[in-house]
PDB file of C-alpha atoms and ligand atoms in Angstrom:
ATOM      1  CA  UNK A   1      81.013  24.869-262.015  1.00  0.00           C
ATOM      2  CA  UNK A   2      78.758  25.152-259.075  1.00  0.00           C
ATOM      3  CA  UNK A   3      75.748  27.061-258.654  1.00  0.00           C
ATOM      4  CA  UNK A   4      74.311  27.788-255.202  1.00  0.00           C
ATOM      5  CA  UNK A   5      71.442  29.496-254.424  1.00  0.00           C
ATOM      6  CA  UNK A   6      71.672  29.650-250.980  1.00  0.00           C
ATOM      7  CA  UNK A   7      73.056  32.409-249.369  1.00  0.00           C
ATOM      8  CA  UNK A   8      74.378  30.721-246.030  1.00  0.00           C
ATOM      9  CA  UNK A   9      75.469  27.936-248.572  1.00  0.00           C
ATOM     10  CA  UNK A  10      77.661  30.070-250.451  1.00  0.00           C
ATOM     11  CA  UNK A  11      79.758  31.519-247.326  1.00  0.00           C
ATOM     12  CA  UNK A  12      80.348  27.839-246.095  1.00  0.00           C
ATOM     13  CA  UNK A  13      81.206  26.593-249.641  1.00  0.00           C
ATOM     14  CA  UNK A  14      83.691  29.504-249.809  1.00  0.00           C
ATOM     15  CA  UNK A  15      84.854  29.638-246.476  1.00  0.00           C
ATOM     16  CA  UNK A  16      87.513  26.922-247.415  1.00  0.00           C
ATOM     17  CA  UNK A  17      89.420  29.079-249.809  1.00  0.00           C
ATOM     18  CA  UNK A  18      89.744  31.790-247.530  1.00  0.00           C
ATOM     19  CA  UNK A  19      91.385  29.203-245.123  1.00  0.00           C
ATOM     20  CA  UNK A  20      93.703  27.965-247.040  1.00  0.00           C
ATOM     21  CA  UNK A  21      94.684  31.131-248.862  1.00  0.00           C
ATOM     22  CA  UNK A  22      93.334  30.773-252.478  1.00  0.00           C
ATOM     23  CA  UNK A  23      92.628  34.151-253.876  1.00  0.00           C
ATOM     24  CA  UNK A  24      88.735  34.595-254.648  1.00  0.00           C
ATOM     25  CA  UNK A  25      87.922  36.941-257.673  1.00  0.00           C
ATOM     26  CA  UNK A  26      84.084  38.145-257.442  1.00  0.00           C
ATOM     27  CA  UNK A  27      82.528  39.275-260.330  1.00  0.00           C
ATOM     28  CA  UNK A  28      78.574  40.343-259.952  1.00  0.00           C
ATOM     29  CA  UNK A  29      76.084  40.848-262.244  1.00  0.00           C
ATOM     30  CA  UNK A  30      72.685  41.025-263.230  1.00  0.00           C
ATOM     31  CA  UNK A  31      72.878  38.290-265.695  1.00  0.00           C
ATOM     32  CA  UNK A  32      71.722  38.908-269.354  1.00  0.00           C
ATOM     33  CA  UNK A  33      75.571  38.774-269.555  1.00  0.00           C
ATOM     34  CA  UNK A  34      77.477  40.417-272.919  1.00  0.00           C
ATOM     35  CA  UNK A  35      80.748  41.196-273.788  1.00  0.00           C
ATOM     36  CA  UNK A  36      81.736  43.422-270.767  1.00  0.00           C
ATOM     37  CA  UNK A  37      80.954  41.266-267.834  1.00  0.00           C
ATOM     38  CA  UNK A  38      82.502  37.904-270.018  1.00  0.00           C
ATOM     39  CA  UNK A  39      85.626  40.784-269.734  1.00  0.00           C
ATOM     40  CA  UNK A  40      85.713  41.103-266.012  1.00  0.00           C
ATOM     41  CA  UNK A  41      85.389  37.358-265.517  1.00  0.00           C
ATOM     42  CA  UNK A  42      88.302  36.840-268.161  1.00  0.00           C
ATOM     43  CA  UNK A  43      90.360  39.319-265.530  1.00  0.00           C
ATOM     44  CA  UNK A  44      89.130  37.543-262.330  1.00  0.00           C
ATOM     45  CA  UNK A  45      89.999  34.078-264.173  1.00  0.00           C
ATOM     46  CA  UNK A  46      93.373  35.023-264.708  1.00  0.00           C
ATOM     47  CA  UNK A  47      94.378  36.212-261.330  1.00  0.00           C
ATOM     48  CA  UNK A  48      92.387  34.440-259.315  1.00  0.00           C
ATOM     49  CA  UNK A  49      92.377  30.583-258.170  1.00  0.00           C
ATOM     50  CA  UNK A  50      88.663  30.973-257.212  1.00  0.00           C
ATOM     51  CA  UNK A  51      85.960  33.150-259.532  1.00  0.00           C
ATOM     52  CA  UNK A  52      82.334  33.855-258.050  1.00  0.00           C
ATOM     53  CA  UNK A  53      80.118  35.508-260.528  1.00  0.00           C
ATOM     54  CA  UNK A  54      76.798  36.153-259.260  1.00  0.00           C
ATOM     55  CA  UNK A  55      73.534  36.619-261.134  1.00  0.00           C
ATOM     56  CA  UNK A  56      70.595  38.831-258.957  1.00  0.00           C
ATOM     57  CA  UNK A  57      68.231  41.414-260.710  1.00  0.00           C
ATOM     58  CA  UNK A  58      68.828  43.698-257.567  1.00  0.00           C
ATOM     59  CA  UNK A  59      64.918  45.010-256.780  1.00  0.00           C
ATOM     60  CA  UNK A  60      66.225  47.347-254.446  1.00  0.00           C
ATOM     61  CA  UNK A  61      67.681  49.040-256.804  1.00  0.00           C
ATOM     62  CA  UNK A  62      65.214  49.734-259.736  1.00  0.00           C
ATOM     63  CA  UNK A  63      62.579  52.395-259.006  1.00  0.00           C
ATOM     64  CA  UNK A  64      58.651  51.576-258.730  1.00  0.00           C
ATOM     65  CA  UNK A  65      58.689  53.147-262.679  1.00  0.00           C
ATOM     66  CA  UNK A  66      61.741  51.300-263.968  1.00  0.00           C
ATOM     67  CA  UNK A  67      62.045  47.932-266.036  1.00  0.00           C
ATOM     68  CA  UNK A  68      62.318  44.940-263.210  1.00  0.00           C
ATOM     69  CA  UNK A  69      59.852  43.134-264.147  1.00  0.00           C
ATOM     70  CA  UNK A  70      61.172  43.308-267.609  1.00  0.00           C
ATOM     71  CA  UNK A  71      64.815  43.150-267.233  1.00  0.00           C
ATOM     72  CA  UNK A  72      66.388  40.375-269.445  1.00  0.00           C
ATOM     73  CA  UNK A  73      66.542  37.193-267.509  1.00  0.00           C
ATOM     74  CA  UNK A  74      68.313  34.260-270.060  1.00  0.00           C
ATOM     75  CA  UNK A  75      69.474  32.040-267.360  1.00  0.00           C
ATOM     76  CA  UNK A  76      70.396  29.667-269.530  1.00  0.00           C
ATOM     77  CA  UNK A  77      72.665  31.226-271.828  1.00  0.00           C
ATOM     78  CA  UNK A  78      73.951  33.182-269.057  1.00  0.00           C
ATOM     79  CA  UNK A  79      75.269  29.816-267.343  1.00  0.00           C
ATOM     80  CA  UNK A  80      76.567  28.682-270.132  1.00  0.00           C
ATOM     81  CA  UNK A  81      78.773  31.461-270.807  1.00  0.00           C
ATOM     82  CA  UNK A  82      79.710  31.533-266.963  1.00  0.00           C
ATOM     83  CA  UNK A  83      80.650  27.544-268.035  1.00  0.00           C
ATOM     84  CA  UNK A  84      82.911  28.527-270.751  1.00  0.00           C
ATOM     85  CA  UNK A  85      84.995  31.201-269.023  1.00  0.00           C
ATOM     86  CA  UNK A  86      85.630  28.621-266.316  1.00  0.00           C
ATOM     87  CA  UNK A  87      83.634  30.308-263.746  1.00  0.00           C
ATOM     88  CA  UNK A  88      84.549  27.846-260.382  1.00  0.00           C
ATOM     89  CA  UNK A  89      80.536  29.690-258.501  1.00  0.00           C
ATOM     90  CA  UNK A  90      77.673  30.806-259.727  1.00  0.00           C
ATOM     91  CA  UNK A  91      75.599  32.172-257.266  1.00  0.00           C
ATOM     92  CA  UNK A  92      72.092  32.500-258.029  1.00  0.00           C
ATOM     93  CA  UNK A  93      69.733  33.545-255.270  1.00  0.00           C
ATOM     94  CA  UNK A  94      66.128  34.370-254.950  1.00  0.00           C
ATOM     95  CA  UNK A  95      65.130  37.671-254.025  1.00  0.00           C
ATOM     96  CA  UNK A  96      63.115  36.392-251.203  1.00  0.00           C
ATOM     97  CA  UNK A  97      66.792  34.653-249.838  1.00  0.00           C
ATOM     98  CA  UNK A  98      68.671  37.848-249.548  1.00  0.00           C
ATOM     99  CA  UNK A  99      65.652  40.649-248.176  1.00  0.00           C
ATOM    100  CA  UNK A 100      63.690  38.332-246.024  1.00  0.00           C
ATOM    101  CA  UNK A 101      60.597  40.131-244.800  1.00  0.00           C
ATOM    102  CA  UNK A 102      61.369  42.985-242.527  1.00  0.00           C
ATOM    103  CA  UNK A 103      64.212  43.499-244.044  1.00  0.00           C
ATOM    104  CA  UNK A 104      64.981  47.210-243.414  1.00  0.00           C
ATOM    105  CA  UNK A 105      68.983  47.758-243.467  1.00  0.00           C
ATOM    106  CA  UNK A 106      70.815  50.062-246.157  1.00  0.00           C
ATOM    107  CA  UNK A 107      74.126  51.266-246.915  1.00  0.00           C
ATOM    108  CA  UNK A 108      73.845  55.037-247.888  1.00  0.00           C
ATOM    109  CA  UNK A 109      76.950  56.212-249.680  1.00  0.00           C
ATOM    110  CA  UNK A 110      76.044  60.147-248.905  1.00  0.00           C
ATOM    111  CA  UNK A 111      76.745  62.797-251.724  1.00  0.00           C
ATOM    112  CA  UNK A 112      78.057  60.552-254.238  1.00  0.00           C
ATOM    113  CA  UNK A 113      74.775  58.927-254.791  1.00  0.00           C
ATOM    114  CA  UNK A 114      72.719  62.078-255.201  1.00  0.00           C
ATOM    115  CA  UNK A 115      74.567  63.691-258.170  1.00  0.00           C
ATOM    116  CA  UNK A 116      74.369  62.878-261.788  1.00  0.00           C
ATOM    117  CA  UNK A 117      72.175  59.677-262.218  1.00  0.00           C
ATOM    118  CA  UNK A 118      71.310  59.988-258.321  1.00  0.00           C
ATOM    119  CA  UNK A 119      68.589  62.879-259.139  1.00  0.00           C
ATOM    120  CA  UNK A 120      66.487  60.719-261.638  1.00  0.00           C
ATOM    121  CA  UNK A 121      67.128  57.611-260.096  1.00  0.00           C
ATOM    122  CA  UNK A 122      66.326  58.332-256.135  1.00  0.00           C
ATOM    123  CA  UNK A 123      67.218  55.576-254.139  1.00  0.00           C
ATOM    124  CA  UNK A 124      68.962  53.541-256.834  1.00  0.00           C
ATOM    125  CA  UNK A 125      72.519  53.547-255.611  1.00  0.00           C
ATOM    126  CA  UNK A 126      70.990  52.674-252.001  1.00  0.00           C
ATOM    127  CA  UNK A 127      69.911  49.565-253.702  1.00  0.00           C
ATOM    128  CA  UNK A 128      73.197  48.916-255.549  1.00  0.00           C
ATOM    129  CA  UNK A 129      75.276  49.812-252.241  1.00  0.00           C
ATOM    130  CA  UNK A 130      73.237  47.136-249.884  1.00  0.00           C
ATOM    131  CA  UNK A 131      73.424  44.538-252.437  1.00  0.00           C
ATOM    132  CA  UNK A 132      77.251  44.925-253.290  1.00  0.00           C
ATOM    133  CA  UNK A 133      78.052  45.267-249.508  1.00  0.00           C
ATOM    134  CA  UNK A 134      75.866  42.134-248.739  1.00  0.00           C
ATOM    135  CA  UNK A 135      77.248  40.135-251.630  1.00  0.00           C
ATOM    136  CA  UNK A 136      80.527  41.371-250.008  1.00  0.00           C
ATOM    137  CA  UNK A 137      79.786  39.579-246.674  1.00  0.00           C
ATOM    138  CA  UNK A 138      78.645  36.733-248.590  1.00  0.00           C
ATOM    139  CA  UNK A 139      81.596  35.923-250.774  1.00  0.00           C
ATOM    140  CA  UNK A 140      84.690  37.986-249.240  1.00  0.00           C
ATOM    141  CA  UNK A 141      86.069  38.146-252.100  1.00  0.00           C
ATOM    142  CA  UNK A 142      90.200  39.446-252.340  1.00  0.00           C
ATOM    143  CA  UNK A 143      88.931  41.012-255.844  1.00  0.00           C
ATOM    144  CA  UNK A 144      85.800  42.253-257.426  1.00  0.00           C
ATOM    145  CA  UNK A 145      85.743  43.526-261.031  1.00  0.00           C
ATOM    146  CA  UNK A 146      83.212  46.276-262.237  1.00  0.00           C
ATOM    147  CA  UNK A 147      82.525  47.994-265.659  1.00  0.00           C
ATOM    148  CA  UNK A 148      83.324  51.521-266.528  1.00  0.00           C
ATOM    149  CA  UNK A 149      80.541  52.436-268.041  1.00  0.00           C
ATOM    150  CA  UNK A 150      78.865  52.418-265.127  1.00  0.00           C
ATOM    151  CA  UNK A 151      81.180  55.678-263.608  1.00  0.00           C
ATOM    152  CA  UNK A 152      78.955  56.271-261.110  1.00  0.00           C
ATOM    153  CA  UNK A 153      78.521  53.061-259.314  1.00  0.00           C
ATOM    154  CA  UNK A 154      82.265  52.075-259.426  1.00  0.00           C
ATOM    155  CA  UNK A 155      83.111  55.846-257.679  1.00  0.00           C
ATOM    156  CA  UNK A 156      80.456  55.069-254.912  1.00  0.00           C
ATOM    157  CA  UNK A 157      81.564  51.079-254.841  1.00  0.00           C
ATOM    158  CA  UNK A 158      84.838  52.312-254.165  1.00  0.00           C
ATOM    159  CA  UNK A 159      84.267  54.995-252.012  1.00  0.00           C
ATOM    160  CA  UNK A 160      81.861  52.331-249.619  1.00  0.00           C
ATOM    161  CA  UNK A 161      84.733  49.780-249.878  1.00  0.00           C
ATOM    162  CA  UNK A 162      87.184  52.605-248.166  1.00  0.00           C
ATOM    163  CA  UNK A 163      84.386  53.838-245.815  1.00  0.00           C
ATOM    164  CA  UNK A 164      83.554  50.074-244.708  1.00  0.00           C
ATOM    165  CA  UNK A 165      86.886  48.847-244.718  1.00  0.00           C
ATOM    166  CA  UNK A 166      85.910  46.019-246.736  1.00  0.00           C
ATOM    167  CA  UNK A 167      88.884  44.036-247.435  1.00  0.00           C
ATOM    168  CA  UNK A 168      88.632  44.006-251.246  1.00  0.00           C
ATOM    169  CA  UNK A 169      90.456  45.415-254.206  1.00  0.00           C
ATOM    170  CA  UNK A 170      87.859  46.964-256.328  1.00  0.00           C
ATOM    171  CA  UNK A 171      89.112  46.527-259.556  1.00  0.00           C
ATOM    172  CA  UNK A 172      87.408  48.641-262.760  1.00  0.00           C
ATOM    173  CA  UNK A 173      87.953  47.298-266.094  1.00  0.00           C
ATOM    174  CA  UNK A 174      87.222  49.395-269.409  1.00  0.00           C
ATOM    175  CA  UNK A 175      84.196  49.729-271.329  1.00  0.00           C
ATOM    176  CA  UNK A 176      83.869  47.000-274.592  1.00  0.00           C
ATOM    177  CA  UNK A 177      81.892  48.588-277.271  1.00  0.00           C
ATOM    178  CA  UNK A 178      80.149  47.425-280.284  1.00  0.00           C
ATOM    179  CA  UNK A 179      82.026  48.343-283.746  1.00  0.00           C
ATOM    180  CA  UNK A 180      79.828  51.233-284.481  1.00  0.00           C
ATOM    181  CA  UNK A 181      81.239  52.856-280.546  1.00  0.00           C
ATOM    182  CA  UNK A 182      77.633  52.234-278.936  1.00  0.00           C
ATOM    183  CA  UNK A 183      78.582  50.847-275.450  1.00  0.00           C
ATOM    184  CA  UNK A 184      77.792  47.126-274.767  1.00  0.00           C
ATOM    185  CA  UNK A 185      74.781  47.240-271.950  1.00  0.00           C
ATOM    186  CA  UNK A 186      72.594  44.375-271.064  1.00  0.00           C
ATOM    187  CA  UNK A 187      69.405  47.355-271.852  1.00  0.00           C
ATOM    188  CA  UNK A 188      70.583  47.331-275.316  1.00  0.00           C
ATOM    189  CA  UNK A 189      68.757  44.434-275.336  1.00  0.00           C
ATOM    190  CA  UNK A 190      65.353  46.861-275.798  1.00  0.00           C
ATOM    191  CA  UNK A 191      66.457  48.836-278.501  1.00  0.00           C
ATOM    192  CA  UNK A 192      64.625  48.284-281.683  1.00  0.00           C
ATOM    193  CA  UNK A 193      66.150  48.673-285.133  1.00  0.00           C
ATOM    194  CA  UNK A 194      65.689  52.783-285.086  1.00  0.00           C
ATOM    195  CA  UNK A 195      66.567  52.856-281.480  1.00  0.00           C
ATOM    196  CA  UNK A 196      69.847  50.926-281.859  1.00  0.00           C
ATOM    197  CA  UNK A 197      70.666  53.478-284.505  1.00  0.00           C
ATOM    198  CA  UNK A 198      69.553  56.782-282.360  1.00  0.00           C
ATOM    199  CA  UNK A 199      71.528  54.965-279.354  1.00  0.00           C
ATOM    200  CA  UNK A 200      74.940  56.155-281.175  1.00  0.00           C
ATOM    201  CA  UNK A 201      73.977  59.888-280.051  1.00  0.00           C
ATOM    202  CA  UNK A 202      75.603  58.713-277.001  1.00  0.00           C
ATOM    203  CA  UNK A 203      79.075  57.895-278.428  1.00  0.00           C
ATOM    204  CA  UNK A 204      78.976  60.544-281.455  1.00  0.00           C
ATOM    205  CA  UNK A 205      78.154  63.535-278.443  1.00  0.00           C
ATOM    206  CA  UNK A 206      81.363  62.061-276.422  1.00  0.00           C
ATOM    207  CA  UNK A 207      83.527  61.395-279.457  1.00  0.00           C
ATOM    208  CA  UNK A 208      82.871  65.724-279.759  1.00  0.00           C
ATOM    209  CA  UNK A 209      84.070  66.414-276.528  1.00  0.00           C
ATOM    210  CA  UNK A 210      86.821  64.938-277.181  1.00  0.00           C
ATOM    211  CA  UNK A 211      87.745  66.312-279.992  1.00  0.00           C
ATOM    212  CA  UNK A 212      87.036  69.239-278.699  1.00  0.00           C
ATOM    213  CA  UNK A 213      89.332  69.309-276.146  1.00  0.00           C
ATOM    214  CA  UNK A 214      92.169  67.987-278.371  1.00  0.00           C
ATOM    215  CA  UNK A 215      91.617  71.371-279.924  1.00  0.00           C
ATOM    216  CA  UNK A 216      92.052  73.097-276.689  1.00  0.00           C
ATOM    217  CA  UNK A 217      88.648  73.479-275.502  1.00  0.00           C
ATOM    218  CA  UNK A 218      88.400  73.666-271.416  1.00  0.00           C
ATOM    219  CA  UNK A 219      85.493  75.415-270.544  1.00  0.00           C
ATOM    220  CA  UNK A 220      82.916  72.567-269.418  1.00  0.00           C
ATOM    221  CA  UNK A 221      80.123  74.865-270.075  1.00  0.00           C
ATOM    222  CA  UNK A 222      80.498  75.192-273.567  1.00  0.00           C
ATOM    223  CA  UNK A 223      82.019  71.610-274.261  1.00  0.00           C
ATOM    224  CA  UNK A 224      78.740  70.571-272.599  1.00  0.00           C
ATOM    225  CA  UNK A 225      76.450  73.047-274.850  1.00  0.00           C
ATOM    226  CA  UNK A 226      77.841  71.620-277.793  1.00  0.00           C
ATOM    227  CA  UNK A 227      77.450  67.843-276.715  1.00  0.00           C
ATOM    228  CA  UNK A 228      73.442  69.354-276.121  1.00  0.00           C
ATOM    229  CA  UNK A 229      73.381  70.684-279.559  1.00  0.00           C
ATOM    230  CA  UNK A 230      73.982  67.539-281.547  1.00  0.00           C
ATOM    231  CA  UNK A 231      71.911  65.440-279.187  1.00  0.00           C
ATOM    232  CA  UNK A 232      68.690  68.100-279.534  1.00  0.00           C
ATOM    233  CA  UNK A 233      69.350  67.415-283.441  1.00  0.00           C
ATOM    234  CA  UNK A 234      67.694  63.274-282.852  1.00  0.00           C
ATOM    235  CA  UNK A 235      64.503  63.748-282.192  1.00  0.00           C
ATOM    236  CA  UNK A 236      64.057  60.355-280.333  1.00  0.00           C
ATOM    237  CA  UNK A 237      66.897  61.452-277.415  1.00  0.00           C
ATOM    238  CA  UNK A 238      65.622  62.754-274.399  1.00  0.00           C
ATOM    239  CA  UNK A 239      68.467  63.954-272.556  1.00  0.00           C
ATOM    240  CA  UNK A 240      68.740  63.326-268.690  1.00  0.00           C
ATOM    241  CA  UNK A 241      71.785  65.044-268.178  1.00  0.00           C
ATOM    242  CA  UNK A 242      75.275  65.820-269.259  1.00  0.00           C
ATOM    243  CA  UNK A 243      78.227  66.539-266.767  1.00  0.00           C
ATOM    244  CA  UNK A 244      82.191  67.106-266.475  1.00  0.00           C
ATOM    245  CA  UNK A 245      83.074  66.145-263.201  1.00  0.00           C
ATOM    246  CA  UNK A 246      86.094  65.498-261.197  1.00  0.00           C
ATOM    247  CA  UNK A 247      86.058  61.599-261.549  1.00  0.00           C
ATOM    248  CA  UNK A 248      86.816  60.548-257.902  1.00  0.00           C
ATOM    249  CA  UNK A 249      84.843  62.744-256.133  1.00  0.00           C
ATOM    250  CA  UNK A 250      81.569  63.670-258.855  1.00  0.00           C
ATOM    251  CA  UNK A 251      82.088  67.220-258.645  1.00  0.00           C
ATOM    252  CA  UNK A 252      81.617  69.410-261.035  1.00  0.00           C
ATOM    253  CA  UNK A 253      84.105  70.736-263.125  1.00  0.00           C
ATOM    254  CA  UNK A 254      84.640  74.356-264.726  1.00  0.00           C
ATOM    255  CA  UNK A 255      87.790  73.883-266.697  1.00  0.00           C
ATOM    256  CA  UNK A 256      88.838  70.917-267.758  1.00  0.00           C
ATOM    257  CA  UNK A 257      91.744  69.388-265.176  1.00  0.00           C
ATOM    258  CA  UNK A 258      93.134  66.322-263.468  1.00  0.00           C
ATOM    259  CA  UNK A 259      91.095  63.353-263.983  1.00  0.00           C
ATOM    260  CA  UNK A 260      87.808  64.265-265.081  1.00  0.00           C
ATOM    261  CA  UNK A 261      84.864  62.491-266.436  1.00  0.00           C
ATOM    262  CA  UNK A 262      82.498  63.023-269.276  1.00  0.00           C
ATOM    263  CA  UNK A 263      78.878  61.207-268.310  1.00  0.00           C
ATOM    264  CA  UNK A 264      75.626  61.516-269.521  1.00  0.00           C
ATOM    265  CA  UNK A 265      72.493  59.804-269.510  1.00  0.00           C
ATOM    266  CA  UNK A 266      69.721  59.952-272.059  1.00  0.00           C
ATOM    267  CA  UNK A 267      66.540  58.078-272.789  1.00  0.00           C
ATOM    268  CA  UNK A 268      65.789  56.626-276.724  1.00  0.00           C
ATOM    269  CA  UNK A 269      62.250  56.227-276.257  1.00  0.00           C
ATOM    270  CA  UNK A 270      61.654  54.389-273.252  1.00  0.00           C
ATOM    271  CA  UNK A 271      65.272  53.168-272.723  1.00  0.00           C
ATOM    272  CA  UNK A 272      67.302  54.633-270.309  1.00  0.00           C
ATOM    273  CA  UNK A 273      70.942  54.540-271.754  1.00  0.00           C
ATOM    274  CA  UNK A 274      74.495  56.201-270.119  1.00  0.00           C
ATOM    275  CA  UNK A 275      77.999  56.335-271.608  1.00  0.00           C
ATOM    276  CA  UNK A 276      80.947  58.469-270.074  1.00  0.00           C
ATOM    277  CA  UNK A 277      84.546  58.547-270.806  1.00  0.00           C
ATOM    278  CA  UNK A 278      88.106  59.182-268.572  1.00  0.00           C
ATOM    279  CA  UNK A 279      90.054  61.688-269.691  1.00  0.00           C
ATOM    280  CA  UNK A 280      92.980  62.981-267.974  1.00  0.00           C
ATOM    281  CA  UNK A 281      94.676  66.325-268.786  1.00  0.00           C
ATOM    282  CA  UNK A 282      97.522  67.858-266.832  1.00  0.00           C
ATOM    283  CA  UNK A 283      98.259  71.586-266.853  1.00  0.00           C
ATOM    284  CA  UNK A 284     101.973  70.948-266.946  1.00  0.00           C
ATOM    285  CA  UNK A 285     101.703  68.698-269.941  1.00  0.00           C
ATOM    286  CA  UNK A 286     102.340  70.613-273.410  1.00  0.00           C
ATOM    287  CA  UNK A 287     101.030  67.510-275.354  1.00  0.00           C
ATOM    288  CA  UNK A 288      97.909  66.200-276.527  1.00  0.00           C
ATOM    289  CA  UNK A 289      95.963  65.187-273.179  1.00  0.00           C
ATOM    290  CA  UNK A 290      95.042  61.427-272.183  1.00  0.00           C
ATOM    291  CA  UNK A 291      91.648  61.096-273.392  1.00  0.00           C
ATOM    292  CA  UNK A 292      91.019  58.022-272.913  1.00  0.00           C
ATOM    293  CA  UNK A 293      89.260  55.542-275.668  1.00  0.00           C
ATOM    294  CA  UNK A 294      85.978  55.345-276.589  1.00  0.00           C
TER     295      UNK A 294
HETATM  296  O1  LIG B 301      76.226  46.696-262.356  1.00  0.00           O
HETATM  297  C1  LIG B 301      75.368  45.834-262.048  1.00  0.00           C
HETATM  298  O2  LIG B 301      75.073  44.928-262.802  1.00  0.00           O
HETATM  299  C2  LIG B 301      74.647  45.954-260.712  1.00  0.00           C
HETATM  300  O3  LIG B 301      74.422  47.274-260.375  1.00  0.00           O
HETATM  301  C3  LIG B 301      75.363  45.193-259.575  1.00  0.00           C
HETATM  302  C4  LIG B 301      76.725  45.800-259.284  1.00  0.00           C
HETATM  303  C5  LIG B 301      75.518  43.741-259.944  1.00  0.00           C
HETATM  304  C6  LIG B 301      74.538  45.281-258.301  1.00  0.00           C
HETATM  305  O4  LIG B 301      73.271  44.728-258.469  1.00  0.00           O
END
């Protein structure tokens, strides 16, 4: 396993396999690396002959209030892991290699980023946009794997790779969850022992809607007032938001239809956790809708 941490470095090192035809499978990350991203590196080891993973606590995309300095960093551990699943790169830059001073170029993917957790997180998928697209430049990769939980991000990743015409297959791979349905995030990290517990507001308020609907429930409004009545009953959830949108495009749904998508973000305390789930329901179909797994 190599690790490079220079940018220009990288593209040369790589450069090779695109010559010669070997498919590169791109997996990136912000380290502090759990059961999800070891998942998408799995997939890109399997149908790849070259896997990049790459480790960069973004700064452009945490807010001047959020937790960068904080945000787990085990290096270590995290290169071990990359070691085991047979990673073939690691590449590990500094932030000062990738925005050099002056640096003052961004990739705005309009509409998609203002919506859901656009409006408390202004400027966020900006960050996440640049960074993919220059990580994107960097590794021209044939594949790069993302996690569902993060709905948002892999809408507006794929939506940038269309509008760009990146040549990359953006592939999403399903949310891993602990046994007890909380879904695996590198901020779970932060959660104390009563946190960890009040976290599972998240699952139990999706695991509703979904049973909900398998009773025949449609209207979003009141799928979405219910979901708000058993998160208002934990005291130490601060809801952000709750939505049923149309899952490619983010917009909001009134009856439940098509492909959809359940998100919502809430805060335990001071962390900042999301969850969402897939469903799919088709008005033709007399049986029980596609809902998805959580
Ligand atoms: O999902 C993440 O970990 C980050 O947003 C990403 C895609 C690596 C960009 O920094």
């Amino acid at each position: 396993m190599k690790i490079i941490k220079a940018p220009d470095k990288l593209f040369k090192d790589l450069k090779k396999f695109k010559i010669s035809g070997k498919s590169i499978g791109f997996v990136p990350t912000m380290g502090a690396l759990h059961a999800g991203h070891l998942s998408l590196i799995a997939q890109a080891r399997k149908e790849n002959k070259i896997v990049v993973v790459s480790i960069f606590v973004n700064p452009k995309q945490f807010g001047p209030q959020e937790d960068l300095k904080v945000y787990p960093r085990p290096l270590k551990k995290d290169l071990l892991l990359c070691k085991k699943e047979k990673v073939d790169y690691v590449f590990l830059p500094g932030a000062n290699a990738l925005y050099a001073e002056g640096f003052s170029t961004y990739v705005d993917v309009e509409g998609l980023s203002a919506v859901l957790c656009g409006k408390s997180r202004p400027g966020h998928f900006r960050g996440v946009a640049t960074i993919v697209t220059k990580l994107f430049n960097l590794v021209q990769p044939d594949v790069a794997y993302f996690g569902q939980k993060d709905a948002q991000q892999a809408s507006i990743i794929k939506k940038m790779t269309k509008d760009l015409n990146f040549p990359v297959k953006i592939k999403i791979m399903p949310t891993l969850r602990e046994k007890d349905g909380l879904a695996m995030s590198s901020r779970n990290a932060y959660l104390g022992k009563q946190e960890r517990k009040d976290a599972l507001v998240l699952s139990r308020a999706l695991n509703l809607a979904k049973v909900l609907i398998r009773g025949g429930a449609k209207d979003t409004v009141r799928i979405i007032s219910r979901m708000k009545q058993l998160i208002s009953k934990n005291k130490n959830a601060k809801l952000d938001y709750i939505a049923i949108v149309d899952s490619e495009n983010l917009k909001p749904l009134k009856i439940i239809s098509g492909n959809y998508l359940i998100a919502l973000a809430l805060n335990i305390k001071k962390v900042r956790l999301i969850d969402n789930f897939q469903g799919r329901f088709s008005t033709q179909s007399k049986s029980v809708p596609n809902m998805g797994t959580l």
